[in-house]
Short mmCIF file of C-alpha atoms in Angstrom, two decimals:
data_model
loop_
_atom_site.label_atom_id
_atom_site.label_comp_id
_atom_site.label_asym_id
_atom_site.label_seq_id
_atom_site.Cartn_x
_atom_site.Cartn_y
_atom_site.Cartn_z
CA UNK J 1 11.64 7.43 -13.47
CA UNK J 2 9.19 4.57 -13.09
CA UNK J 3 10.71 1.47 -11.44
CA UNK J 4 7.79 -0.83 -10.82
CA UNK J 5 5.55 -2.32 -13.42
CA UNK J 6 2.26 -4.17 -12.65
CA UNK J 7 0.86 -6.98 -14.64
CA UNK J 8 -1.84 -7.43 -15.85
CA UNK J 9 -3.05 -3.89 -16.61
CA UNK J 10 -6.57 -4.91 -16.10
CA UNK J 11 -8.37 -7.81 -14.36
CA UNK J 12 -12.08 -8.75 -14.22
CA UNK J 13 -13.30 -11.41 -11.81
CA UNK J 14 -16.44 -12.67 -10.26
CA UNK J 15 -17.22 -11.89 -6.69
CA UNK J 16 -15.82 -14.60 -4.38
CA UNK J 17 -12.90 -15.40 -6.77
CA UNK J 18 -9.28 -14.65 -6.02
CA UNK J 19 -7.39 -11.84 -7.85
CA UNK J 20 -3.61 -11.96 -8.39
CA UNK J 21 -1.51 -9.18 -9.74
CA UNK J 22 2.20 -8.93 -10.17
CA UNK J 23 4.90 -6.22 -9.87
CA UNK J 24 8.35 -6.26 -11.29
CA UNK J 25 11.07 -3.80 -10.41
CA UNK J 26 14.56 -3.04 -11.67
CA UNK J 27 16.99 -2.14 -8.83
CA UNK J 28 17.66 -3.38 -5.34
CA UNK J 29 15.13 -2.33 -2.78
CA UNK J 30 14.75 -2.41 1.03
CA UNK J 31 10.93 -2.68 0.80
CA UNK J 32 8.01 -2.80 -1.60
CA UNK J 33 4.64 -1.32 -0.95
CA UNK J 34 1.19 -1.91 -2.39
CA UNK J 35 -1.49 0.85 -2.54
CA UNK J 36 -5.14 0.84 -3.62
CA UNK J 37 -6.95 3.61 -5.35
CA UNK J 38 -10.68 3.86 -5.75
CA UNK J 39 -11.82 5.78 -8.82
CA UNK J 40 -10.90 9.44 -8.62
CA UNK J 41 -9.68 9.19 -5.07
CA UNK J 42 -6.35 9.28 -3.28
CA UNK J 43 -4.16 6.23 -2.81
CA UNK J 44 -4.45 4.14 0.38
CA UNK J 45 -1.54 2.18 1.65
CA UNK J 46 -2.30 -1.60 1.89
CA UNK J 47 0.82 -3.37 2.94
CA UNK J 48 4.64 -2.96 3.13
CA UNK J 49 6.92 -5.97 2.72
CA UNK J 50 10.60 -5.64 3.60
CA UNK J 51 13.40 -7.15 1.56
CA UNK J 52 14.16 -9.82 4.11
CA UNK J 53 10.52 -10.96 4.15
CA UNK J 54 9.12 -13.48 1.59
CA UNK J 55 5.44 -13.36 2.48
CA UNK J 56 3.09 -11.11 4.38
CA UNK J 57 -0.61 -11.25 5.18
CA UNK J 58 -3.13 -8.58 6.06
CA UNK J 59 -6.71 -9.76 6.20
CA UNK J 60 -7.64 -11.05 2.79
CA UNK J 61 -4.41 -9.75 1.27
CA UNK J 62 -1.35 -11.84 0.72
CA UNK J 63 1.89 -10.25 -0.62
CA UNK J 64 4.95 -12.20 -1.78
CA UNK J 65 8.35 -10.81 -2.56
CA UNK J 66 11.09 -12.57 -4.54
CA UNK J 67 14.18 -10.44 -4.53
CA UNK J 68 16.08 -12.80 -6.79
CA UNK J 69 13.52 -12.28 -9.54
CA UNK J 70 12.79 -8.65 -8.49
CA UNK J 71 9.13 -9.34 -8.37
CA UNK J 72 6.18 -9.19 -6.03
CA UNK J 73 2.70 -10.44 -6.08
CA UNK J 74 -0.60 -9.30 -4.40
CA UNK J 75 -3.27 -11.79 -3.91
CA UNK J 76 -6.81 -10.71 -2.87
CA UNK J 77 -8.82 -13.68 -1.75
CA UNK J 78 -12.62 -14.06 -1.74
CA UNK J 79 -13.00 -10.81 -3.58
CA UNK J 80 -15.92 -8.40 -3.00
CA UNK J 81 -17.40 -5.66 -5.09
CA UNK J 82 -15.74 -3.15 -2.80
CA UNK J 83 -12.32 -4.47 -3.96
CA UNK J 84 -12.97 -2.87 -7.34
CA UNK J 85 -10.09 -0.40 -7.61
CA UNK J 86 -6.72 0.19 -9.10
CA UNK J 87 -3.72 -1.35 -7.28
CA UNK J 88 -0.20 0.03 -7.42
CA UNK J 89 3.11 -1.19 -6.31
CA UNK J 90 5.74 1.30 -5.13
CA UNK J 91 9.44 1.05 -4.42
CA UNK J 92 11.72 3.47 -2.69
CA UNK J 93 14.12 5.47 -4.89
CA UNK J 94 17.66 4.58 -3.94
CA UNK J 95 18.05 5.54 -0.29
CA UNK J 96 15.63 8.35 -0.65
CA UNK J 97 12.24 8.77 0.88
CA UNK J 98 10.66 9.19 -2.54
CA UNK J 99 8.67 6.33 -3.98
CA UNK J 100 8.35 5.19 -7.54
CA UNK J 101 4.86 3.99 -8.51
CA UNK J 102 3.93 1.65 -11.30
CA UNK J 103 1.12 2.31 -13.74
CA UNK J 104 -1.26 0.02 -11.75
CA UNK J 105 -3.56 -2.86 -12.28
CA UNK J 106 -7.26 -2.02 -12.59
CA UNK J 107 -9.37 -4.77 -10.86
CA UNK J 108 -13.10 -5.02 -11.49
CA UNK J 109 -15.09 -7.36 -9.30
CA UNK J 110 -18.43 -8.43 -10.89
CA UNK J 111 -21.36 -9.14 -8.57
CA UNK D 1 -9.51 9.29 6.52
CA UNK D 2 -5.82 9.24 6.09
CA UNK D 3 -4.92 12.39 7.98
CA UNK D 4 -4.29 14.33 4.79
CA UNK D 5 -6.86 16.80 3.48
CA UNK D 6 -7.08 18.57 0.19
CA UNK D 7 -9.21 21.53 -0.96
CA UNK D 8 -10.96 22.11 -3.20
CA UNK D 9 -12.00 18.57 -4.27
CA UNK D 10 -12.97 19.78 -7.72
CA UNK D 11 -11.85 22.87 -9.67
CA UNK D 12 -12.77 24.18 -13.07
CA UNK D 13 -10.65 27.08 -14.33
CA UNK D 14 -10.01 28.98 -17.50
CA UNK D 15 -6.56 29.26 -19.00
CA UNK D 16 -6.14 32.88 -17.73
CA UNK D 17 -7.28 32.20 -14.13
CA UNK D 18 -5.21 32.00 -11.01
CA UNK D 19 -6.11 29.48 -8.45
CA UNK D 20 -4.44 27.54 -5.57
CA UNK D 21 -4.71 23.99 -4.28
CA UNK D 22 -4.32 23.41 -0.59
CA UNK D 23 -3.12 20.40 1.29
CA UNK D 24 -2.97 19.89 5.08
CA UNK D 25 -1.65 16.98 6.95
CA UNK D 26 -2.44 16.25 10.59
CA UNK D 27 0.15 13.41 11.09
CA UNK D 28 3.29 15.25 12.23
CA UNK D 29 5.12 14.31 9.10
CA UNK D 30 8.24 16.06 7.80
CA UNK D 31 7.94 15.48 4.06
CA UNK D 32 5.13 16.46 1.69
CA UNK D 33 4.61 15.70 -1.98
CA UNK D 34 2.57 16.94 -4.97
CA UNK D 35 1.73 14.30 -7.67
CA UNK D 36 -0.09 14.64 -10.93
CA UNK D 37 -2.23 11.77 -12.15
CA UNK D 38 -3.46 11.88 -15.71
CA UNK D 39 -5.59 9.19 -17.28
CA UNK D 40 -3.77 6.01 -18.22
CA UNK D 41 -0.47 7.33 -16.95
CA UNK D 42 1.58 6.49 -13.86
CA UNK D 43 1.80 8.91 -11.00
CA UNK D 44 4.09 11.80 -11.78
CA UNK D 45 6.00 13.27 -8.87
CA UNK D 46 5.95 17.06 -9.21
CA UNK D 47 7.45 18.46 -6.09
CA UNK D 48 8.94 17.25 -2.76
CA UNK D 49 9.35 19.31 0.38
CA UNK D 50 11.32 18.13 3.38
CA UNK D 51 11.10 20.25 6.57
CA UNK D 52 9.60 23.06 4.51
CA UNK D 53 12.46 23.17 1.95
CA UNK D 54 11.89 22.16 -1.60
CA UNK D 55 14.19 19.18 -2.33
CA UNK D 56 12.88 18.23 -5.77
CA UNK D 57 11.31 19.88 -8.74
CA UNK D 58 10.83 17.35 -11.49
CA UNK D 59 11.05 19.69 -14.51
CA UNK D 60 7.61 21.07 -13.75
CA UNK D 61 6.52 24.10 -15.87
CA UNK D 62 6.65 27.40 -14.05
CA UNK D 63 2.87 27.88 -14.30
CA UNK D 64 2.84 25.52 -11.29
CA UNK D 65 4.29 27.17 -8.21
CA UNK D 66 4.43 25.30 -4.83
CA UNK D 67 4.59 26.84 -1.41
CA UNK D 68 5.23 25.14 1.90
CA UNK D 69 4.78 27.76 4.71
CA UNK D 70 5.20 25.11 7.50
CA UNK D 71 5.52 21.36 7.78
CA UNK D 72 1.70 20.82 7.94
CA UNK D 73 0.63 22.87 4.90
CA UNK D 74 1.44 22.67 1.19
CA UNK D 75 -0.07 24.75 -1.58
CA UNK D 76 0.12 24.55 -5.34
CA UNK D 77 -0.42 27.84 -7.03
CA UNK D 78 -1.73 27.64 -10.56
CA UNK D 79 -1.70 30.29 -13.33
CA UNK D 80 -2.15 30.36 -17.06
CA UNK D 81 -2.59 26.64 -17.23
CA UNK D 82 -3.20 24.57 -20.35
CA UNK D 83 -5.95 22.06 -21.09
CA UNK D 84 -3.43 19.26 -20.90
CA UNK D 85 -2.84 20.24 -17.28
CA UNK D 86 -6.31 18.76 -16.43
CA UNK D 87 -5.69 15.88 -14.11
CA UNK D 88 -6.11 14.61 -10.58
CA UNK D 89 -3.56 16.37 -8.30
CA UNK D 90 -2.66 14.34 -5.23
CA UNK D 91 -0.93 15.56 -2.12
CA UNK D 92 0.87 13.07 0.17
CA UNK D 93 2.99 13.15 3.27
CA UNK D 94 5.47 10.86 5.01
CA UNK D 95 7.78 10.80 7.95
CA UNK D 96 10.66 11.68 5.68
CA UNK D 97 12.54 8.37 6.40
CA UNK D 98 13.97 6.39 3.53
CA UNK D 99 11.43 4.02 2.06
CA UNK D 100 8.62 5.26 4.24
CA UNK D 101 4.95 4.81 3.62
CA UNK D 102 3.13 7.79 2.07
CA UNK D 103 -0.26 8.96 3.07
CA UNK D 104 -2.37 10.52 0.40
CA UNK D 105 -5.14 13.07 0.43
CA UNK D 106 -8.29 12.53 -1.61
CA UNK D 107 -7.01 14.71 -4.49
CA UNK D 108 -8.26 17.72 -6.39
CA UNK D 109 -9.84 17.01 -9.76
CA UNK D 110 -8.69 19.96 -12.04
CA UNK D 111 -10.29 20.77 -15.28
CA UNK D 112 -8.73 23.50 -17.48
CA UNK D 113 -11.03 24.92 -20.08
#
């Protein structure tokens, strides 16, 4: 069953602007992951944030995690056309190695 | 390159055909997965293999038949598919540790006529 839900479903921004998307989940987790998918391709892992972390950076990406609200956000700063993709959050299923993926946020960066 | 390859990248087949999708991982991982991704839907987990044993089959119709001959290879055998089976089929692998990152192949775009 799907645990994470991204918001918004779609986002269109101008090149150079920041893009923020959110993920909400339902049960306790030990980590939360964000993935990117370019059109018709496989998913690429972007960043993993553990439950004892509140914020994590990787290049132009900033991820926050609020376990009390069961939510996470992904911020892409200074967006580029190449950032056009769908972004998914994923959470582990119980103590299993399976992941539950949300439906994704489609980001379009206009030149 | 994620270390996971899939072939073919595109496949068109009739409803009476039999075909197979192949996945290979070069990462030394212990777990492999098949996902189905249809338009406007979340990823659907189809099968999970851990150390070559199937550990999950998410109510997938029998016209999809997985095979994992060793920890590096995973197949999805297809027969008598329906048009609604047209989708992107993604293979992934992971270490097999709880909550681990998954590494995805580029996918096979399947069209059933």
